[in-house]
JSON list of C-alpha atoms in Angstrom, two decimals:
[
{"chain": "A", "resi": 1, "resn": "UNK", "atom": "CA", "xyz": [3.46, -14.66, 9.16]},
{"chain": "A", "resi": 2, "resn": "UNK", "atom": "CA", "xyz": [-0.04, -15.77, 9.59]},
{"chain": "A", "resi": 3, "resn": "UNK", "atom": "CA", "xyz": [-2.09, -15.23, 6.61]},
{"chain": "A", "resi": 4, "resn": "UNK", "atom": "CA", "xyz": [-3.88, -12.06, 5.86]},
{"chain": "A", "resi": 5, "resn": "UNK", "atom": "CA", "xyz": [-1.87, -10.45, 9.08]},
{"chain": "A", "resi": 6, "resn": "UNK", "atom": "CA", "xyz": [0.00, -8.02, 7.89]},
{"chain": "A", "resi": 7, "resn": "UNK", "atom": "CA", "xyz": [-0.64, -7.36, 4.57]},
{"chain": "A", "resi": 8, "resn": "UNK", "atom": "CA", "xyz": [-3.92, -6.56, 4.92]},
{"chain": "A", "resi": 9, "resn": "UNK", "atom": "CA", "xyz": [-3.95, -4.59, 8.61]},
{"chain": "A", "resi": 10, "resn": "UNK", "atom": "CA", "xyz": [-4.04, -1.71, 7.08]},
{"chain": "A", "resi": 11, "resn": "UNK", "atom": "CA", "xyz": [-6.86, -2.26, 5.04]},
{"chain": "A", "resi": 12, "resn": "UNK", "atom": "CA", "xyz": [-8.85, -2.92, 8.37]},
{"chain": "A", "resi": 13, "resn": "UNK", "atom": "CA", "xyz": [-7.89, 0.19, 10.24]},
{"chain": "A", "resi": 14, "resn": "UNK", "atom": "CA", "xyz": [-5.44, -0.92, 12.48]},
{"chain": "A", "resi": 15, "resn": "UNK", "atom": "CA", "xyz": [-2.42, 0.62, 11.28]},
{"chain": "A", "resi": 16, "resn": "UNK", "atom": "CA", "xyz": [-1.76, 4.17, 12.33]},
{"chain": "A", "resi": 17, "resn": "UNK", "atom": "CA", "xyz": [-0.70, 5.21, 9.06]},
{"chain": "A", "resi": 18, "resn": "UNK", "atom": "CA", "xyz": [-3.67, 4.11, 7.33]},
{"chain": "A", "resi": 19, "resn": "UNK", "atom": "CA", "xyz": [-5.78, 5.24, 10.66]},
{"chain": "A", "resi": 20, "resn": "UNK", "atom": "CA", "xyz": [-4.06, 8.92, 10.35]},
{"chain": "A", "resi": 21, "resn": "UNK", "atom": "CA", "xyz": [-4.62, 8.87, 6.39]},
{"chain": "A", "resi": 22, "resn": "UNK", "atom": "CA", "xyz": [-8.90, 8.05, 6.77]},
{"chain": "A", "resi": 23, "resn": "UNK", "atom": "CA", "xyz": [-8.95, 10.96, 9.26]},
{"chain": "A", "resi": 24, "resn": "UNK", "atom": "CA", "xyz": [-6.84, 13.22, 7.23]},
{"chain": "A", "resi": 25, "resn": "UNK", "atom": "CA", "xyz": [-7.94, 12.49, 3.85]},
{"chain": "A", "resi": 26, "resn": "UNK", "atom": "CA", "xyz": [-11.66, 10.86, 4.04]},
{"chain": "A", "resi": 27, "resn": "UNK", "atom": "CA", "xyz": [-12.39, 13.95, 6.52]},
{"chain": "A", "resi": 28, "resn": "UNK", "atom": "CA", "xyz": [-10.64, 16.88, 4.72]},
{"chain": "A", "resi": 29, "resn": "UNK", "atom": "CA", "xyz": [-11.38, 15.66, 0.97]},
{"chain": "A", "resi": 30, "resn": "UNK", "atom": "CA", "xyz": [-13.98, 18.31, 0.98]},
{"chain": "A", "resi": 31, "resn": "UNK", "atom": "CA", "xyz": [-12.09, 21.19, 3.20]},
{"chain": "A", "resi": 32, "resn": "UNK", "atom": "CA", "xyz": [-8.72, 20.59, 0.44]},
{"chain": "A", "resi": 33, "resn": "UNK", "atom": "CA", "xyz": [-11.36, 20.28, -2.89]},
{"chain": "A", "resi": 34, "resn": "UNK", "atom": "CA", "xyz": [-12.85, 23.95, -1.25]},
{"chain": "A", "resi": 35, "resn": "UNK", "atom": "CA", "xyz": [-8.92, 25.33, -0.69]},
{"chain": "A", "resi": 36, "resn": "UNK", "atom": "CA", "xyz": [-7.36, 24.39, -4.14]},
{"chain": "A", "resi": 37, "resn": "UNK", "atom": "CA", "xyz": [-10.38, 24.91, -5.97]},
{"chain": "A", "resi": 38, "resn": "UNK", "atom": "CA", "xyz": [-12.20, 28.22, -4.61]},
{"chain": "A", "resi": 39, "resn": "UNK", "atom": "CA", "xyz": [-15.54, 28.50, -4.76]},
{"chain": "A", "resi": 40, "resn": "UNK", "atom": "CA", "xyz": [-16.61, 26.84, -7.73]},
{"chain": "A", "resi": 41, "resn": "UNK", "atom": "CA", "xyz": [-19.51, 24.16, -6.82]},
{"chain": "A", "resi": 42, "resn": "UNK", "atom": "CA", "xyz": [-17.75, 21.68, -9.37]},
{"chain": "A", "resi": 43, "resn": "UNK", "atom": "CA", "xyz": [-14.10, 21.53, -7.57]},
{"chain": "A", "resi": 44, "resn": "UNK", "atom": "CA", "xyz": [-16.03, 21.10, -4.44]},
{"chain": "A", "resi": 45, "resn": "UNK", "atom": "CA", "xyz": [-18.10, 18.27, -5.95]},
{"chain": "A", "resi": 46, "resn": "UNK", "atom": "CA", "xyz": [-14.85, 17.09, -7.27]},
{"chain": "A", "resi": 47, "resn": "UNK", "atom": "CA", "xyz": [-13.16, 16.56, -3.89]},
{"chain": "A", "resi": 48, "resn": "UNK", "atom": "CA", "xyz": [-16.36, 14.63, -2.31]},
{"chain": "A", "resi": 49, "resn": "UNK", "atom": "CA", "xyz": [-16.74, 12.15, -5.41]},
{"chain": "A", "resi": 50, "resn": "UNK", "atom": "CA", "xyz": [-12.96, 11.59, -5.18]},
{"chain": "A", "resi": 51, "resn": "UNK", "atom": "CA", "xyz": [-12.90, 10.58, -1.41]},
{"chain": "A", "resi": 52, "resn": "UNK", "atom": "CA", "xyz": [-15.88, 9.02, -1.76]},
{"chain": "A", "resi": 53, "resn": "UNK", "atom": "CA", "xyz": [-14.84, 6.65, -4.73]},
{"chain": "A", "resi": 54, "resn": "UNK", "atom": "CA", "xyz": [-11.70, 5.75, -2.69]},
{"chain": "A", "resi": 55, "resn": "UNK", "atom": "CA", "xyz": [-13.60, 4.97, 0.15]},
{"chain": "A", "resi": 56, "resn": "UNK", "atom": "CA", "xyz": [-15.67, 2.65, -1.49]},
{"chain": "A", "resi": 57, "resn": "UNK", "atom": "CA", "xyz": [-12.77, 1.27, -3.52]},
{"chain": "A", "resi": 58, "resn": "UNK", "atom": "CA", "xyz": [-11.26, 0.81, 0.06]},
{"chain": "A", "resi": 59, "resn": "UNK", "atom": "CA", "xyz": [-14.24, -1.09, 1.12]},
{"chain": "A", "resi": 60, "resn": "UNK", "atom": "CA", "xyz": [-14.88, -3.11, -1.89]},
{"chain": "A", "resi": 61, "resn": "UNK", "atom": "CA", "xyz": [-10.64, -4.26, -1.35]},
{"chain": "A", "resi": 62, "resn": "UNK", "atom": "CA", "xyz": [-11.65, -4.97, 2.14]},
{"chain": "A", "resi": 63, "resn": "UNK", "atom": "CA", "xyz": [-14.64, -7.45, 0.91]},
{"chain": "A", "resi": 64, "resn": "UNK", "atom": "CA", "xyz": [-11.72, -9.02, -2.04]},
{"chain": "A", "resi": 65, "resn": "UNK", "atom": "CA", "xyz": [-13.47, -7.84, -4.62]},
{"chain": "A", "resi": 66, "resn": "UNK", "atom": "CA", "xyz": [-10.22, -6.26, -6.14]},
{"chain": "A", "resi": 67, "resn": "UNK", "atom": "CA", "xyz": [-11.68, -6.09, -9.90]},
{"chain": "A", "resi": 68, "resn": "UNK", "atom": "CA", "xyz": [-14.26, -3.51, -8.60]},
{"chain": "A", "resi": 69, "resn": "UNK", "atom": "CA", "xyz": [-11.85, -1.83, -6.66]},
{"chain": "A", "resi": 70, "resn": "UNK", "atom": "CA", "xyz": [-10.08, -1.59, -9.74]},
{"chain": "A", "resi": 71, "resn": "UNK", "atom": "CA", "xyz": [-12.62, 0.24, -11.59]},
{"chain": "A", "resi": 72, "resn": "UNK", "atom": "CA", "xyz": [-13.04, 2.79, -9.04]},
{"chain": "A", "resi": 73, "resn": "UNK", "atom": "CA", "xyz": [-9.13, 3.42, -8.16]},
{"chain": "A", "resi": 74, "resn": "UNK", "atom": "CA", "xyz": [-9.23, 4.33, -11.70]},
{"chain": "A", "resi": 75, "resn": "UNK", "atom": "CA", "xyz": [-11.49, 6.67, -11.68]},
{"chain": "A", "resi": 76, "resn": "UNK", "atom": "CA", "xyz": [-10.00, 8.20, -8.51]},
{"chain": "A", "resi": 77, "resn": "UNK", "atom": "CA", "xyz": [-7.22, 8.32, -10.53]},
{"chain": "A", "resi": 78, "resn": "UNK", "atom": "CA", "xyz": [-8.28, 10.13, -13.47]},
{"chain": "A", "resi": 79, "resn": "UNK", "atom": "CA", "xyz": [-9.20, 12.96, -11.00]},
{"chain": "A", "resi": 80, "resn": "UNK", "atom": "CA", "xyz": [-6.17, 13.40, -9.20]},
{"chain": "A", "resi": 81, "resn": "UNK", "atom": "CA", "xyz": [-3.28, 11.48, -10.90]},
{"chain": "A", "resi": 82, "resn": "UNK", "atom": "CA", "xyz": [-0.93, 12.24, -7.99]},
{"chain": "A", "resi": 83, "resn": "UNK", "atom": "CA", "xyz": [-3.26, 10.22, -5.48]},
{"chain": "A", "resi": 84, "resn": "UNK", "atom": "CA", "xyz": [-0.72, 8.30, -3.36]},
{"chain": "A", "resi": 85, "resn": "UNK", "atom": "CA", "xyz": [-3.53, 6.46, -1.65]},
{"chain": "A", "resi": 86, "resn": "UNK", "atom": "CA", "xyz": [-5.22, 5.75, -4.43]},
{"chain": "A", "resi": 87, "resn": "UNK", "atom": "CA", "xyz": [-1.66, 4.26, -5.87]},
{"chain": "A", "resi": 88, "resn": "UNK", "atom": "CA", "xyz": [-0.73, 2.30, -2.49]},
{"chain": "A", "resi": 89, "resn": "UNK", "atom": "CA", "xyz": [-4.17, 0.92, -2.74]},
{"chain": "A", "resi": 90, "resn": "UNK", "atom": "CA", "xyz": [-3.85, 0.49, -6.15]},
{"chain": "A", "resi": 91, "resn": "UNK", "atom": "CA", "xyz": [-0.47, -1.52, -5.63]},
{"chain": "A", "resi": 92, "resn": "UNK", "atom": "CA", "xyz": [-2.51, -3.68, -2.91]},
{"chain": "A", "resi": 93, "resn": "UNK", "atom": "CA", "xyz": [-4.80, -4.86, -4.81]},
{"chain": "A", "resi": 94, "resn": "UNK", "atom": "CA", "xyz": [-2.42, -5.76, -7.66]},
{"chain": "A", "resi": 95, "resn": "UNK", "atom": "CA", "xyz": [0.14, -7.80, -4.92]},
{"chain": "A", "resi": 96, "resn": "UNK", "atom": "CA", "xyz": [-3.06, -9.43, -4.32]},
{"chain": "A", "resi": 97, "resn": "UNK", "atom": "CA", "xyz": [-3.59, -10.39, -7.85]},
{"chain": "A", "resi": 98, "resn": "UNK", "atom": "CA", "xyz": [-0.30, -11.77, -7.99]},
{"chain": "A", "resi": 99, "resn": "UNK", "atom": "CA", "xyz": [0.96, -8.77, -10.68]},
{"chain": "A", "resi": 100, "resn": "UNK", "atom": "CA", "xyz": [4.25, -7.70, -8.90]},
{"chain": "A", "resi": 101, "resn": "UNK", "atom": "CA", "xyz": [5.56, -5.49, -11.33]},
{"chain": "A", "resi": 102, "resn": "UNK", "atom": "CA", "xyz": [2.30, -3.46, -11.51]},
{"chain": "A", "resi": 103, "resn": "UNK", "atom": "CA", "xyz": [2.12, -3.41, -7.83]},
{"chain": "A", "resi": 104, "resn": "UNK", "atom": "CA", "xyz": [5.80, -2.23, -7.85]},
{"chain": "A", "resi": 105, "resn": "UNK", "atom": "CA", "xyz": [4.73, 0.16, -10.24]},
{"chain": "A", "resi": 106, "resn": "UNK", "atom": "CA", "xyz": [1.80, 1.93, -8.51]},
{"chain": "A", "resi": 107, "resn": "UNK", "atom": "CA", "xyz": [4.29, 2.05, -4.85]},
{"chain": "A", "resi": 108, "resn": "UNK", "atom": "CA", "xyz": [6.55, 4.22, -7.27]},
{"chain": "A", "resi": 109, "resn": "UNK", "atom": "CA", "xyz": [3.68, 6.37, -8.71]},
{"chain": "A", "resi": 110, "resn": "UNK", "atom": "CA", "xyz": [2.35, 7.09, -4.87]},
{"chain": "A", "resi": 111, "resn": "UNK", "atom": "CA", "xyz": [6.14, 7.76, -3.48]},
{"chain": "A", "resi": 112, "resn": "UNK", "atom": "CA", "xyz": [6.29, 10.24, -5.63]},
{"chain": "A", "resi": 113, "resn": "UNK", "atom": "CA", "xyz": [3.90, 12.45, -3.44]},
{"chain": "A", "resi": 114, "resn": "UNK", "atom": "CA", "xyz": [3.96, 10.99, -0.01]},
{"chain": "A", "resi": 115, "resn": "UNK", "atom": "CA", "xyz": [6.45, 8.82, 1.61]},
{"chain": "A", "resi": 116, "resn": "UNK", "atom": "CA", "xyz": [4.89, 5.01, 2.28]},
{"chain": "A", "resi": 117, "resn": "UNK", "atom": "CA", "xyz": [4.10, 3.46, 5.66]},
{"chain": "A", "resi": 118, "resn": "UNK", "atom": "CA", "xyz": [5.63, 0.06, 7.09]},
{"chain": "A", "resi": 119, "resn": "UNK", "atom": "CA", "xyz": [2.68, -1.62, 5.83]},
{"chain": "A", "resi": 120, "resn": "UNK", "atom": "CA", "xyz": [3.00, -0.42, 2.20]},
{"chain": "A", "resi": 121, "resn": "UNK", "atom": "CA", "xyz": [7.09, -1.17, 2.53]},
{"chain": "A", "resi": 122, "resn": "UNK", "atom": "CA", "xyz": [6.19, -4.54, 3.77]},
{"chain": "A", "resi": 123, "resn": "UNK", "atom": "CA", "xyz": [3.78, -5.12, 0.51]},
{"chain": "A", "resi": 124, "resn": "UNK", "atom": "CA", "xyz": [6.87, -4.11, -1.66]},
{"chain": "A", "resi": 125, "resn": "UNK", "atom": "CA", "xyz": [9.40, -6.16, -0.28]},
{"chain": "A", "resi": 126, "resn": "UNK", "atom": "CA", "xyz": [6.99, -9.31, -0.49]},
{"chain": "A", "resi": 127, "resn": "UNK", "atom": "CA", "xyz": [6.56, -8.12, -4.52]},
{"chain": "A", "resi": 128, "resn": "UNK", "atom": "CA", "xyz": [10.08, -8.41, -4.38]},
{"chain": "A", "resi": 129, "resn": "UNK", "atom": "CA", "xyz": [9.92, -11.90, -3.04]},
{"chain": "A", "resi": 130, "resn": "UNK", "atom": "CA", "xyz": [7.07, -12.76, -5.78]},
{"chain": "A", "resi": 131, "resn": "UNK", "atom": "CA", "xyz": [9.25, -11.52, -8.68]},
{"chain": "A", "resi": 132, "resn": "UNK", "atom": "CA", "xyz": [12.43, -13.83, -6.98]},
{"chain": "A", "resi": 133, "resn": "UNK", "atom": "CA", "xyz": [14.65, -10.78, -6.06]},
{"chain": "A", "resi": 134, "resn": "UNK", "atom": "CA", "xyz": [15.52, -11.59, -2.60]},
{"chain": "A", "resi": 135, "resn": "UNK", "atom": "CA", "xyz": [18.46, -8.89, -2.58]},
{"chain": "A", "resi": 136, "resn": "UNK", "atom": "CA", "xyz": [15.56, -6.29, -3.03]},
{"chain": "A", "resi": 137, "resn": "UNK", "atom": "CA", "xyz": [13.20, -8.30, -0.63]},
{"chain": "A", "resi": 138, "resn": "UNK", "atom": "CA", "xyz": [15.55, -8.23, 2.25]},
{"chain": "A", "resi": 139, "resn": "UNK", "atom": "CA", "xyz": [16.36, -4.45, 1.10]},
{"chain": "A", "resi": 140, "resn": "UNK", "atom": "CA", "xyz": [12.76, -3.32, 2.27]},
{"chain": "A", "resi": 141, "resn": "UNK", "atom": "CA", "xyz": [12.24, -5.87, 4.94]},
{"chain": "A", "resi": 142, "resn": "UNK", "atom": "CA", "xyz": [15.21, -4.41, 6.29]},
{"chain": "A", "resi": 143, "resn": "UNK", "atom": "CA", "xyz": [13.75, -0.83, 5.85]},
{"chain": "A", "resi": 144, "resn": "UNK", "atom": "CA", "xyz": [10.77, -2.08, 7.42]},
{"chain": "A", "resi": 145, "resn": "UNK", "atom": "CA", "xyz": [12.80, -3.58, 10.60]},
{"chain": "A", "resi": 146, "resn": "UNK", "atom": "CA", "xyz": [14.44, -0.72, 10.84]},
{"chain": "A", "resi": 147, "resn": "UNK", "atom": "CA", "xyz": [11.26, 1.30, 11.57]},
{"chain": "A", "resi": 148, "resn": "UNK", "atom": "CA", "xyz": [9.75, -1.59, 13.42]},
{"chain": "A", "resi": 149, "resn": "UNK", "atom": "CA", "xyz": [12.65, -3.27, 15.47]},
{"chain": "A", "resi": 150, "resn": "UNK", "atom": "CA", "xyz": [9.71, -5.35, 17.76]},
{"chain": "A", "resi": 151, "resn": "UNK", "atom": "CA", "xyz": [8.18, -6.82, 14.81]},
{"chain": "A", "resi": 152, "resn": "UNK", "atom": "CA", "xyz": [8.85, -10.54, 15.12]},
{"chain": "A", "resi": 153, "resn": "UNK", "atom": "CA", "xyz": [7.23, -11.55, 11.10]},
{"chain": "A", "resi": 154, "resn": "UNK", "atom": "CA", "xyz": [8.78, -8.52, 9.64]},
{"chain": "A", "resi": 155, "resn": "UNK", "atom": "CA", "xyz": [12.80, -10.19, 11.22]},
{"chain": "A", "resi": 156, "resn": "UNK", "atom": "CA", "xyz": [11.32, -13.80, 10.25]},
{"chain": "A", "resi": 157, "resn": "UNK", "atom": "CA", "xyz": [10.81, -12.75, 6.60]},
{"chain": "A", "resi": 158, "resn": "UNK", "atom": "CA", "xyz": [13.90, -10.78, 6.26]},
{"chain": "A", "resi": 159, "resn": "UNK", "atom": "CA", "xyz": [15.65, -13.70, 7.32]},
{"chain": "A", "resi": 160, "resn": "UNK", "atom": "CA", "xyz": [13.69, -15.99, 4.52]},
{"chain": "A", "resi": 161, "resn": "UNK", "atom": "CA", "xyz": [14.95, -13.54, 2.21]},
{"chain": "A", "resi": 162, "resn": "UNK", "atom": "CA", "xyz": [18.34, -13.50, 2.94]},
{"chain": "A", "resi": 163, "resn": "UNK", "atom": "CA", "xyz": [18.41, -17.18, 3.78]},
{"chain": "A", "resi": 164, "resn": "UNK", "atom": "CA", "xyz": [17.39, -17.27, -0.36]},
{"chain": "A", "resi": 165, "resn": "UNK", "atom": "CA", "xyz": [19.99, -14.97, -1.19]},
{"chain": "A", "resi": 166, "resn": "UNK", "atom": "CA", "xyz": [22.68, -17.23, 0.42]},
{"chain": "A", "resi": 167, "resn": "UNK", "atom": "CA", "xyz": [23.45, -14.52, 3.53]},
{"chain": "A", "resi": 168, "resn": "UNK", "atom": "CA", "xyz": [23.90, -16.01, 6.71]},
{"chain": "A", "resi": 169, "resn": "UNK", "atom": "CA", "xyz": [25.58, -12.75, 8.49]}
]
């Protein structure tokens, strides 16, 4: 895998999950703050500062300043708790930081309210691979094949994984 591929596509844009999710969510945070919250001006207000803090947490990620992004995904999240993009960004920026098991954590949180893309499967199995449980590793790179049979890095790293695990079938 060459470095910063992968992992970080979707943070650019060029993943269609993460493309569909900036259209959906970045465009509609308003429209969904208006539906769930009527017409008071504060709910309204409420959706806005929410997409707009993840969108600058997204862009301060993109830059590696992950501390700041930090700050901001934690404000998101005090807002709306079940935020799974604020959680798979969340869990980024902690794989990032090297703190698998808080990365693990925050993939949880956000599967509980959407299901993740490749890209956010991919980040788990490599926390897998960071914590030295190759049985889980190959688990989600596996998951990930399976959704992406044409992905050449995704078969190479399954194959590191199960390579560590001593499986050679």
């Amino acid at each position: 895998m060459r470095a910063g591929h992968r992992a970080d596509s979707w943070l650019r844009g060029t993943s269609r999950s993460r493309r569909v999710w900036l259209r959906v969510f970045l465009g509609a945070a308003l429209v969904v703050g208006i539906a769930m919250c009527g017409v008071a001006g504060v709910c309204q207000q409420s959706a806005a500062d929410t997409g707009a803090l993840l969108s600058q947490a997204h862009a301060l990620a993109v830059a590696g300043k992950f501390s700041q992004a930090e700050t901001l995904l934690h404000k998101v999240l005090a807002q709306n708790a079940n935020s799974a993009d604020a959680h798979f960004l969340m869990g980024y920026i902690y794989f990032r930081e090297r703190q698998a098991r808080q990365s693990l954590s925050e993939f949880t949180a956000g599967a509980r309210s959407e299901h993740p893309g490749v890209d956010d499967l991919r980040i788990v199995a490599a926390d897998y691979v960071l914590l030295g449980d190759f049985t889980d590793a190959a688990k989600w790179f596996g998951v990930v094949a399976s959704k992406e049979p044409d992905d050449a890095d995704n078969w190479y790293l399954l194959g590191r994984a199960q390579y560590n695990e001593n499986r050679f079938h």
